[in-house]
PDB file of C-alpha atoms and ligand atoms in Angstrom:
ATOM      1  CA  UNK A  13     -12.111  13.776   8.132  1.00  0.00           C
ATOM      2  CA  UNK A  14     -12.319  11.373   5.485  1.00  0.00           C
ATOM      3  CA  UNK A  15      -9.000  10.770   3.646  1.00  0.00           C
ATOM      4  CA  UNK A  16     -10.689   9.660   0.895  1.00  0.00           C
ATOM      5  CA  UNK A  17     -14.211   8.934   0.365  1.00  0.00           C
ATOM      6  CA  UNK A  18     -15.274   5.631  -2.461  1.00  0.00           C
ATOM      7  CA  UNK A  19     -18.960   6.324  -3.271  1.00  0.00           C
ATOM      8  CA  UNK A  20     -21.459   3.171  -5.054  1.00  0.00           C
ATOM      9  CA  UNK A  21     -18.454   2.491  -7.386  1.00  0.00           C
ATOM     10  CA  UNK A  22     -19.228   0.064 -10.206  1.00  0.00           C
ATOM     11  CA  UNK A  23     -16.292  -1.617 -12.285  1.00  0.00           C
ATOM     12  CA  UNK A  24     -16.481  -4.073 -14.622  1.00  0.00           C
ATOM     13  CA  UNK A  25     -14.109  -5.384 -17.325  1.00  0.00           C
ATOM     14  CA  UNK A  26     -15.326  -6.918 -20.641  1.00  0.00           C
ATOM     15  CA  UNK A  27     -13.086 -10.257 -21.214  1.00  0.00           C
ATOM     16  CA  UNK A  28     -14.042 -11.856 -24.536  1.00  0.00           C
ATOM     17  CA  UNK A  29     -17.475 -10.214 -25.079  1.00  0.00           C
ATOM     18  CA  UNK A  30     -18.480 -11.135 -21.506  1.00  0.00           C
ATOM     19  CA  UNK A  31     -18.877  -8.263 -18.436  1.00  0.00           C
ATOM     20  CA  UNK A  32     -17.319  -8.712 -15.663  1.00  0.00           C
ATOM     21  CA  UNK A  33     -18.018  -6.808 -12.367  1.00  0.00           C
ATOM     22  CA  UNK A  34     -15.474  -6.517 -10.514  1.00  0.00           C
ATOM     23  CA  UNK A  35     -16.565  -3.729  -8.031  1.00  0.00           C
ATOM     24  CA  UNK A  36     -20.412  -3.624  -7.406  1.00  0.00           C
ATOM     25  CA  UNK A  37     -21.469  -0.256  -5.599  1.00  0.00           C
ATOM     26  CA  UNK A  38     -18.690  -0.214  -3.354  1.00  0.00           C
ATOM     27  CA  UNK A  39     -18.670   2.044  -0.879  1.00  0.00           C
ATOM     28  CA  UNK A  40     -15.457   3.131   1.506  1.00  0.00           C
ATOM     29  CA  UNK A  41     -13.930   6.018   3.563  1.00  0.00           C
ATOM     30  CA  UNK A  42     -10.338   6.108   4.951  1.00  0.00           C
ATOM     31  CA  UNK A  43      -9.836   7.680   6.998  1.00  0.00           C
ATOM     32  CA  UNK A  44      -7.093  10.842   7.292  1.00  0.00           C
ATOM     33  CA  UNK A  45      -3.947   9.758   8.229  1.00  0.00           C
ATOM     34  CA  UNK A  46      -4.430   6.502   9.429  1.00  0.00           C
ATOM     35  CA  UNK A  47      -3.045   2.636   7.119  1.00  0.00           C
ATOM     36  CA  UNK A  48      -6.337   1.434   6.090  1.00  0.00           C
ATOM     37  CA  UNK A  49      -5.880  -2.253   5.126  1.00  0.00           C
ATOM     38  CA  UNK A  50      -7.476  -3.953   2.781  1.00  0.00           C
ATOM     39  CA  UNK A  51      -8.069  -7.566   2.740  1.00  0.00           C
ATOM     40  CA  UNK A  52      -9.660 -10.402  -0.041  1.00  0.00           C
ATOM     41  CA  UNK A  53      -9.332 -13.413  -1.843  1.00  0.00           C
ATOM     42  CA  UNK A  54      -6.935 -13.228  -5.164  1.00  0.00           C
ATOM     43  CA  UNK A  55      -8.461 -12.051  -7.965  1.00  0.00           C
ATOM     44  CA  UNK A  56     -11.647  -9.371  -5.979  1.00  0.00           C
ATOM     45  CA  UNK A  57     -10.325  -5.910  -6.764  1.00  0.00           C
ATOM     46  CA  UNK A  58      -8.221  -4.881  -4.209  1.00  0.00           C
ATOM     47  CA  UNK A  59      -5.171  -4.107  -7.423  1.00  0.00           C
ATOM     48  CA  UNK A  60      -8.506  -2.453  -9.332  1.00  0.00           C
ATOM     49  CA  UNK A  61      -9.477  -0.459  -6.520  1.00  0.00           C
ATOM     50  CA  UNK A  62      -6.579   0.778  -6.151  1.00  0.00           C
ATOM     51  CA  UNK A  63      -5.832   1.691  -9.452  1.00  0.00           C
ATOM     52  CA  UNK A  64      -9.396   3.392  -9.704  1.00  0.00           C
ATOM     53  CA  UNK A  65      -8.140   5.723  -6.748  1.00  0.00           C
ATOM     54  CA  UNK A  66      -4.701   5.946  -8.482  1.00  0.00           C
ATOM     55  CA  UNK A  67      -6.840   7.291 -11.405  1.00  0.00           C
ATOM     56  CA  UNK A  68      -4.831   4.827 -13.386  1.00  0.00           C
ATOM     57  CA  UNK A  69      -8.376   3.297 -14.015  1.00  0.00           C
ATOM     58  CA  UNK A  70     -11.760   5.488 -14.551  1.00  0.00           C
ATOM     59  CA  UNK A  71     -14.395   3.123 -12.691  1.00  0.00           C
ATOM     60  CA  UNK A  72     -17.747   2.844 -15.147  1.00  0.00           C
ATOM     61  CA  UNK A  73     -20.041   5.166 -11.688  1.00  0.00           C
ATOM     62  CA  UNK A  74     -19.740   6.406  -9.130  1.00  0.00           C
ATOM     63  CA  UNK A  75     -17.471   8.905  -7.343  1.00  0.00           C
ATOM     64  CA  UNK A  76     -14.199   8.840  -5.401  1.00  0.00           C
ATOM     65  CA  UNK A  77     -13.761  12.322  -3.012  1.00  0.00           C
ATOM     66  CA  UNK A  78     -10.643  13.269  -2.145  1.00  0.00           C
ATOM     67  CA  UNK A  79     -10.075  15.024   1.545  1.00  0.00           C
ATOM     68  CA  UNK A  80      -7.704  17.805   1.040  1.00  0.00           C
ATOM     69  CA  UNK A  81      -5.089  17.325  -1.836  1.00  0.00           C
ATOM     70  CA  UNK A  82      -5.384  13.743  -3.731  1.00  0.00           C
ATOM     71  CA  UNK A  83      -1.483  13.157  -4.596  1.00  0.00           C
ATOM     72  CA  UNK A  84      -1.123   9.660  -4.310  1.00  0.00           C
ATOM     73  CA  UNK A  85       2.052   7.483  -4.563  1.00  0.00           C
ATOM     74  CA  UNK A  86       1.925   3.952  -5.306  1.00  0.00           C
ATOM     75  CA  UNK A  87       4.287   1.045  -4.377  1.00  0.00           C
ATOM     76  CA  UNK A  88       4.182  -2.307  -6.366  1.00  0.00           C
ATOM     77  CA  UNK A  89       4.544  -5.609  -5.390  1.00  0.00           C
ATOM     78  CA  UNK A  90       7.918  -5.862  -7.392  1.00  0.00           C
ATOM     79  CA  UNK A  91       9.831  -2.662  -7.094  1.00  0.00           C
ATOM     80  CA  UNK A  92      10.440  -1.655 -10.603  1.00  0.00           C
ATOM     81  CA  UNK A  93      13.640   0.244 -10.232  1.00  0.00           C
ATOM     82  CA  UNK A  94      15.394   1.030 -13.202  1.00  0.00           C
ATOM     83  CA  UNK A  95      18.322  -0.642 -13.342  1.00  0.00           C
ATOM     84  CA  UNK A  96      21.000   1.780 -14.940  1.00  0.00           C
ATOM     85  CA  UNK A  97      20.029   4.540 -12.315  1.00  0.00           C
ATOM     86  CA  UNK A  98      21.766   4.358  -8.569  1.00  0.00           C
ATOM     87  CA  UNK A  99      19.894   4.342  -5.554  1.00  0.00           C
ATOM     88  CA  UNK A 100      19.574   8.233  -5.054  1.00  0.00           C
ATOM     89  CA  UNK A 101      18.720   8.767  -9.281  1.00  0.00           C
ATOM     90  CA  UNK A 102      15.780   6.091  -9.245  1.00  0.00           C
ATOM     91  CA  UNK A 103      14.425   7.784  -5.762  1.00  0.00           C
ATOM     92  CA  UNK A 104      14.579  10.925  -7.759  1.00  0.00           C
ATOM     93  CA  UNK A 105      12.922   9.384 -10.871  1.00  0.00           C
ATOM     94  CA  UNK A 106      10.673  11.927 -12.435  1.00  0.00           C
ATOM     95  CA  UNK A 107      11.197  14.461 -10.205  1.00  0.00           C
ATOM     96  CA  UNK A 108      13.015  17.720 -11.802  1.00  0.00           C
ATOM     97  CA  UNK A 109      15.473  18.280  -9.905  1.00  0.00           C
ATOM     98  CA  UNK A 110      14.587  21.386  -8.661  1.00  0.00           C
ATOM     99  CA  UNK A 111      12.214  20.527  -6.917  1.00  0.00           C
ATOM    100  CA  UNK A 112      13.580  18.998  -4.093  1.00  0.00           C
ATOM    101  CA  UNK A 113      16.740  19.632  -2.080  1.00  0.00           C
ATOM    102  CA  UNK A 114      19.525  17.146  -1.526  1.00  0.00           C
ATOM    103  CA  UNK A 115      18.235  17.329   1.954  1.00  0.00           C
ATOM    104  CA  UNK A 116      15.328  16.232   1.153  1.00  0.00           C
ATOM    105  CA  UNK A 117      16.998  12.962  -0.532  1.00  0.00           C
ATOM    106  CA  UNK A 118      19.293  12.360   2.093  1.00  0.00           C
ATOM    107  CA  UNK A 119      16.159  12.805   5.032  1.00  0.00           C
ATOM    108  CA  UNK A 120      14.072   9.965   3.129  1.00  0.00           C
ATOM    109  CA  UNK A 121      17.288   8.053   1.634  1.00  0.00           C
ATOM    110  CA  UNK A 122      17.514   8.302   5.588  1.00  0.00           C
ATOM    111  CA  UNK A 123      13.864   7.575   7.145  1.00  0.00           C
ATOM    112  CA  UNK A 124      13.637   4.486   4.380  1.00  0.00           C
ATOM    113  CA  UNK A 125      17.078   3.259   6.172  1.00  0.00           C
ATOM    114  CA  UNK A 126      19.461   3.445   2.707  1.00  0.00           C
ATOM    115  CA  UNK A 127      22.460   5.325   4.496  1.00  0.00           C
ATOM    116  CA  UNK A 128      25.514   4.542   2.643  1.00  0.00           C
ATOM    117  CA  UNK A 129      23.369   2.367  -0.257  1.00  0.00           C
ATOM    118  CA  UNK A 130      23.008   6.299  -2.548  1.00  0.00           C
ATOM    119  CA  UNK A 131      25.004   4.904  -5.436  1.00  0.00           C
ATOM    120  CA  UNK A 132      24.794   1.450  -5.633  1.00  0.00           C
ATOM    121  CA  UNK A 133      22.878  -0.074  -8.487  1.00  0.00           C
ATOM    122  CA  UNK A 134      18.993  -2.432  -7.872  1.00  0.00           C
ATOM    123  CA  UNK A 135      21.466  -5.798  -8.648  1.00  0.00           C
ATOM    124  CA  UNK A 136      23.419  -4.602  -5.799  1.00  0.00           C
ATOM    125  CA  UNK A 137      21.195  -4.774  -3.212  1.00  0.00           C
ATOM    126  CA  UNK A 138      19.000  -7.199  -1.388  1.00  0.00           C
ATOM    127  CA  UNK A 139      15.429  -8.042  -1.953  1.00  0.00           C
ATOM    128  CA  UNK A 140      14.502  -5.599   1.495  1.00  0.00           C
ATOM    129  CA  UNK A 141      16.436  -2.682   0.345  1.00  0.00           C
ATOM    130  CA  UNK A 142      15.367  -2.887  -3.372  1.00  0.00           C
ATOM    131  CA  UNK A 143      11.421  -2.660  -1.506  1.00  0.00           C
ATOM    132  CA  UNK A 144      12.957   0.064   0.586  1.00  0.00           C
ATOM    133  CA  UNK A 145      14.500   2.360  -2.497  1.00  0.00           C
ATOM    134  CA  UNK A 146      10.122   2.008  -3.793  1.00  0.00           C
ATOM    135  CA  UNK A 147       9.083   3.609  -0.734  1.00  0.00           C
ATOM    136  CA  UNK A 148      11.728   6.843  -0.676  1.00  0.00           C
ATOM    137  CA  UNK A 149      10.358   7.054  -4.565  1.00  0.00           C
ATOM    138  CA  UNK A 150       6.825   7.175  -3.258  1.00  0.00           C
ATOM    139  CA  UNK A 151       7.945   9.595  -0.242  1.00  0.00           C
ATOM    140  CA  UNK A 152       9.888  11.871  -1.973  1.00  0.00           C
ATOM    141  CA  UNK A 153       6.743  13.264  -3.925  1.00  0.00           C
ATOM    142  CA  UNK A 154       5.407  14.294   0.039  1.00  0.00           C
ATOM    143  CA  UNK A 155       2.514  12.715  -0.671  1.00  0.00           C
ATOM    144  CA  UNK A 156      -1.125  12.583   0.939  1.00  0.00           C
ATOM    145  CA  UNK A 157      -1.821   8.556  -0.018  1.00  0.00           C
ATOM    146  CA  UNK A 158       0.602   6.020  -0.654  1.00  0.00           C
ATOM    147  CA  UNK A 159      -1.615   2.848  -2.055  1.00  0.00           C
ATOM    148  CA  UNK A 160       0.673  -0.093  -1.397  1.00  0.00           C
ATOM    149  CA  UNK A 161       0.136  -3.633  -3.638  1.00  0.00           C
ATOM    150  CA  UNK A 162       1.507  -6.141  -1.794  1.00  0.00           C
ATOM    151  CA  UNK A 163       4.319  -4.329  -0.820  1.00  0.00           C
ATOM    152  CA  UNK A 164       6.202  -7.654   0.960  1.00  0.00           C
ATOM    153  CA  UNK A 165       4.613  -9.931  -0.231  1.00  0.00           C
ATOM    154  CA  UNK A 166       7.443 -11.511  -2.388  1.00  0.00           C
ATOM    155  CA  UNK A 167      10.217 -10.900   0.723  1.00  0.00           C
ATOM    156  CA  UNK A 168      11.015 -13.646   2.533  1.00  0.00           C
ATOM    157  CA  UNK A 169      10.075 -13.734   6.782  1.00  0.00           C
ATOM    158  CA  UNK A 170      11.876 -12.054   8.103  1.00  0.00           C
ATOM    159  CA  UNK A 171      12.766  -9.074   5.433  1.00  0.00           C
ATOM    160  CA  UNK A 172       8.995  -8.878   5.519  1.00  0.00           C
ATOM    161  CA  UNK A 173       8.791  -8.503   9.256  1.00  0.00           C
ATOM    162  CA  UNK A 174      11.809  -5.475   9.075  1.00  0.00           C
ATOM    163  CA  UNK A 175       9.128  -3.781   6.673  1.00  0.00           C
ATOM    164  CA  UNK A 176       6.714  -3.950   8.581  1.00  0.00           C
ATOM    165  CA  UNK A 177       8.451  -2.111  11.025  1.00  0.00           C
ATOM    166  CA  UNK A 178      10.133  -0.029   8.807  1.00  0.00           C
ATOM    167  CA  UNK A 179       6.714   1.173   7.307  1.00  0.00           C
ATOM    168  CA  UNK A 180       4.994   1.838  10.935  1.00  0.00           C
ATOM    169  CA  UNK A 181       8.366   4.007  11.844  1.00  0.00           C
ATOM    170  CA  UNK A 182       7.960   5.912   8.681  1.00  0.00           C
ATOM    171  CA  UNK A 183       4.191   5.862   9.589  1.00  0.00           C
ATOM    172  CA  UNK A 184       5.104   8.362  12.651  1.00  0.00           C
ATOM    173  CA  UNK A 185       7.377  10.698  10.275  1.00  0.00           C
ATOM    174  CA  UNK A 186       4.327  11.159   7.714  1.00  0.00           C
ATOM    175  CA  UNK A 187       1.705  12.761   7.518  1.00  0.00           C
ATOM    176  CA  UNK A 188       0.211  10.133   4.593  1.00  0.00           C
ATOM    177  CA  UNK A 189      -2.838   7.904   4.897  1.00  0.00           C
ATOM    178  CA  UNK A 190      -1.541   4.178   3.835  1.00  0.00           C
ATOM    179  CA  UNK A 191      -4.187   2.460   2.160  1.00  0.00           C
ATOM    180  CA  UNK A 192      -1.931  -0.871   1.525  1.00  0.00           C
ATOM    181  CA  UNK A 193      -3.713  -4.344   0.333  1.00  0.00           C
ATOM    182  CA  UNK A 194      -1.892  -8.155   1.897  1.00  0.00           C
ATOM    183  CA  UNK A 195      -4.073 -11.424   1.905  1.00  0.00           C
ATOM    184  CA  UNK A 196      -2.358 -12.309   5.080  1.00  0.00           C
ATOM    185  CA  UNK A 197      -3.806 -11.799   7.754  1.00  0.00           C
ATOM    186  CA  UNK A 198      -0.987 -11.631  10.287  1.00  0.00           C
ATOM    187  CA  UNK A 199       0.485  -8.551   7.915  1.00  0.00           C
ATOM    188  CA  UNK A 200      -2.866  -6.808   8.374  1.00  0.00           C
ATOM    189  CA  UNK A 201      -3.074  -7.412  11.956  1.00  0.00           C
ATOM    190  CA  UNK A 202       0.456  -6.052  12.259  1.00  0.00           C
ATOM    191  CA  UNK A 203       0.189  -3.046  10.620  1.00  0.00           C
ATOM    192  CA  UNK A 204      -3.693  -1.850  10.425  1.00  0.00           C
ATOM    193  CA  UNK A 205      -5.747   0.989  12.292  1.00  0.00           C
ATOM    194  CA  UNK A 206      -8.490  -0.762  10.325  1.00  0.00           C
ATOM    195  CA  UNK A 207      -8.997  -4.255   8.126  1.00  0.00           C
ATOM    196  CA  UNK A 208     -11.606  -3.999   5.148  1.00  0.00           C
ATOM    197  CA  UNK A 209     -12.027  -7.484   4.066  1.00  0.00           C
ATOM    198  CA  UNK A 210     -13.709  -7.057   0.517  1.00  0.00           C
ATOM    199  CA  UNK A 211     -15.658  -9.544  -1.324  1.00  0.00           C
ATOM    200  CA  UNK A 212     -18.074  -9.454  -4.087  1.00  0.00           C
ATOM    201  CA  UNK A 213     -17.276  -6.352  -5.198  1.00  0.00           C
ATOM    202  CA  UNK A 214     -17.898  -4.799  -1.820  1.00  0.00           C
ATOM    203  CA  UNK A 215     -16.481  -3.561   1.353  1.00  0.00           C
ATOM    204  CA  UNK A 216     -18.093  -6.638   3.709  1.00  0.00           C
ATOM    205  CA  UNK A 217     -16.359  -6.619   6.338  1.00  0.00           C
ATOM    206  CA  UNK A 218     -14.945  -3.820   8.401  1.00  0.00           C
ATOM    207  CA  UNK A 219     -12.144  -4.794  11.485  1.00  0.00           C
ATOM    208  CA  UNK A 220     -11.147  -1.904  13.866  1.00  0.00           C
ATOM    209  CA  UNK A 221      -7.753  -2.867  15.370  1.00  0.00           C
ATOM    210  CA  UNK A 222      -7.734   0.332  17.725  1.00  0.00           C
ATOM    211  CA  UNK A 223      -3.983  -1.581  19.310  1.00  0.00           C
ATOM    212  CA  UNK A 224      -0.682  -0.539  19.799  1.00  0.00           C
ATOM    213  CA  UNK A 225       2.535  -0.957  18.428  1.00  0.00           C
ATOM    214  CA  UNK A 226       4.591  -3.102  18.534  1.00  0.00           C
ATOM    215  CA  UNK A 227       1.847  -5.830  18.886  1.00  0.00           C
ATOM    216  CA  UNK A 228       2.049  -9.411  19.610  1.00  0.00           C
ATOM    217  CA  UNK A 229      -0.011 -11.283  16.731  1.00  0.00           C
ATOM    218  CA  UNK A 230      -0.544 -14.090  20.190  1.00  0.00           C
ATOM    219  CA  UNK A 231      -2.444 -11.129  22.661  1.00  0.00           C
ATOM    220  CA  UNK A 232      -5.990 -12.010  23.092  1.00  0.00           C
ATOM    221  CA  UNK A 233      -7.137  -8.623  21.643  1.00  0.00           C
ATOM    222  CA  UNK A 234      -5.351  -9.553  18.186  1.00  0.00           C
ATOM    223  CA  UNK A 235      -6.081 -13.277  18.639  1.00  0.00           C
ATOM    224  CA  UNK A 236     -10.074 -12.197  19.245  1.00  0.00           C
ATOM    225  CA  UNK A 237      -9.649 -10.151  15.463  1.00  0.00           C
ATOM    226  CA  UNK A 238      -7.465 -12.661  13.743  1.00  0.00           C
ATOM    227  CA  UNK A 239     -10.783 -15.891  14.729  1.00  0.00           C
ATOM    228  CA  UNK A 240     -13.253 -12.663  13.072  1.00  0.00           C
ATOM    229  CA  UNK A 241     -11.298 -12.203   9.790  1.00  0.00           C
ATOM    230  CA  UNK A 242     -10.839 -15.904   9.711  1.00  0.00           C
ATOM    231  CA  UNK A 243     -15.105 -16.693  10.092  1.00  0.00           C
ATOM    232  CA  UNK A 244     -15.176 -13.797   7.693  1.00  0.00           C
ATOM    233  CA  UNK A 245     -13.354 -15.068   4.630  1.00  0.00           C
ATOM    234  CA  UNK A 246     -14.466 -18.341   5.020  1.00  0.00           C
ATOM    235  CA  UNK A 247     -17.979 -16.725   3.078  1.00  0.00           C
ATOM    236  CA  UNK A 248     -15.558 -14.239   1.488  1.00  0.00           C
ATOM    237  CA  UNK A 249     -15.957 -14.550  -2.357  1.00  0.00           C
TER     238      UNK A 249
HETATM  239  N1  LIG B  10      -7.253  -5.548 -17.259  1.00  0.00           N
HETATM  240  C1  LIG B  10      -8.110  -5.919 -17.011  1.00  0.00           C
HETATM  241  N2  LIG B  10      -9.026  -6.235 -18.058  1.00  0.00           N
HETATM  242  C2  LIG B  10      -9.987  -7.468 -18.031  1.00  0.00           C
HETATM  243  N3  LIG B  10     -10.317  -8.111 -16.525  1.00  0.00           N
HETATM  244  C3  LIG B  10      -9.037  -8.013 -14.871  1.00  0.00           C
HETATM  245  C4  LIG B  10      -8.716  -6.582 -15.971  1.00  0.00           C
HETATM  246  N4  LIG B  10      -8.030  -6.439 -14.826  1.00  0.00           N
HETATM  247  C5  LIG B  10      -8.360  -7.127 -13.915  1.00  0.00           C
HETATM  248  N5  LIG B  10      -9.115  -8.064 -14.259  1.00  0.00           N
HETATM  249  C6  LIG B  10      -9.787  -9.197 -13.230  1.00  0.00           C
HETATM  250  O1  LIG B  10     -11.209  -8.229 -12.544  1.00  0.00           O
HETATM  251  C7  LIG B  10     -10.475  -9.046 -11.302  1.00  0.00           C
HETATM  252  C8  LIG B  10     -10.215  -8.696 -10.627  1.00  0.00           C
HETATM  253  O2  LIG B  10      -8.468  -8.436 -10.312  1.00  0.00           O
HETATM  254  P1  LIG B  10      -7.603  -7.192  -9.189  1.00  0.00           P
HETATM  255  O3  LIG B  10      -8.269  -6.089  -9.280  1.00  0.00           O
HETATM  256  O4  LIG B  10      -6.303  -7.571 -10.034  1.00  0.00           O
HETATM  257  O5  LIG B  10      -7.248  -8.806  -7.976  1.00  0.00           O
HETATM  258  P2  LIG B  10      -6.928  -8.659  -6.756  1.00  0.00           P
HETATM  259  O6  LIG B  10      -6.220  -7.812  -7.173  1.00  0.00           O
HETATM  260  O7  LIG B  10      -7.620  -8.187  -5.970  1.00  0.00           O
HETATM  261  O8  LIG B  10      -6.229  -9.722  -7.269  1.00  0.00           O
HETATM  262  C9  LIG B  10     -10.134 -10.076 -11.724  1.00  0.00           C
HETATM  263  O9  LIG B  10     -10.877 -11.329 -11.509  1.00  0.00           O
HETATM  264  C10 LIG B  10      -9.199 -10.356 -12.517  1.00  0.00           C
HETATM  265  O10 LIG B  10      -9.059 -11.671 -14.183  1.00  0.00           O
HETATM  266 MG1  LIG B  11      -3.958  -7.375  -6.817  1.00  0.00          MG
END
């Protein structure tokens, strides 16, 4: 069953009196429980699409249908933590205390690998740990969808690889579907069950990656898909 169905989505912005079309009749189904990676050039409308799914903006026309439950959580490129709150309080921020037990919070802190840092403040954490906190804040809402907008783009290479592994481990422990935006082809190949190339305001190409994890970026199958994606990106708008 599809987790999210996007049908004929249109979205344009008006900038300085001129209409800028971003999404043009975009139709896409996101499979439930999968990691779908949205890949595309800067400015092609990836963030716009996430914002529409999250309900932060409305499409001009078209339909967004959720399978069963539409609870979505957003993880941004920057962790967006409250500097005056501890890790634990950041994770629980926005929730009523009675909605979540201390044990549930502990479990999520453990899931993201932050046990022992519950009382640390954001400035005492590395970039990767701050992003783990942001991920925990998303998971604690028990979302059915996690929308991730280039969440690891600002991290150094090694931290980024750690976070990718952490995300794959977390995926095993939650039933949430993940829509992950990146412009790194290798990140897409590391994480995605399906890679969707967004170009010209539509889902221009689909690349299924049905390979087990951990994946080697040098495996023949991966090299073959990378080649197809690069060819697709060469023509992408
Ligand atoms: N609120 C806005 N007002 C006007 N133009 C916008 C707005 N948000 C995005 N855009 C424009 O829409 C296009 C797509 O933006 P975006 O979805 O952020 O792209 P991406 O995330 O793929 O880099 C860009 O040309 C951007 O300048
Ligand atoms: Mg963006």
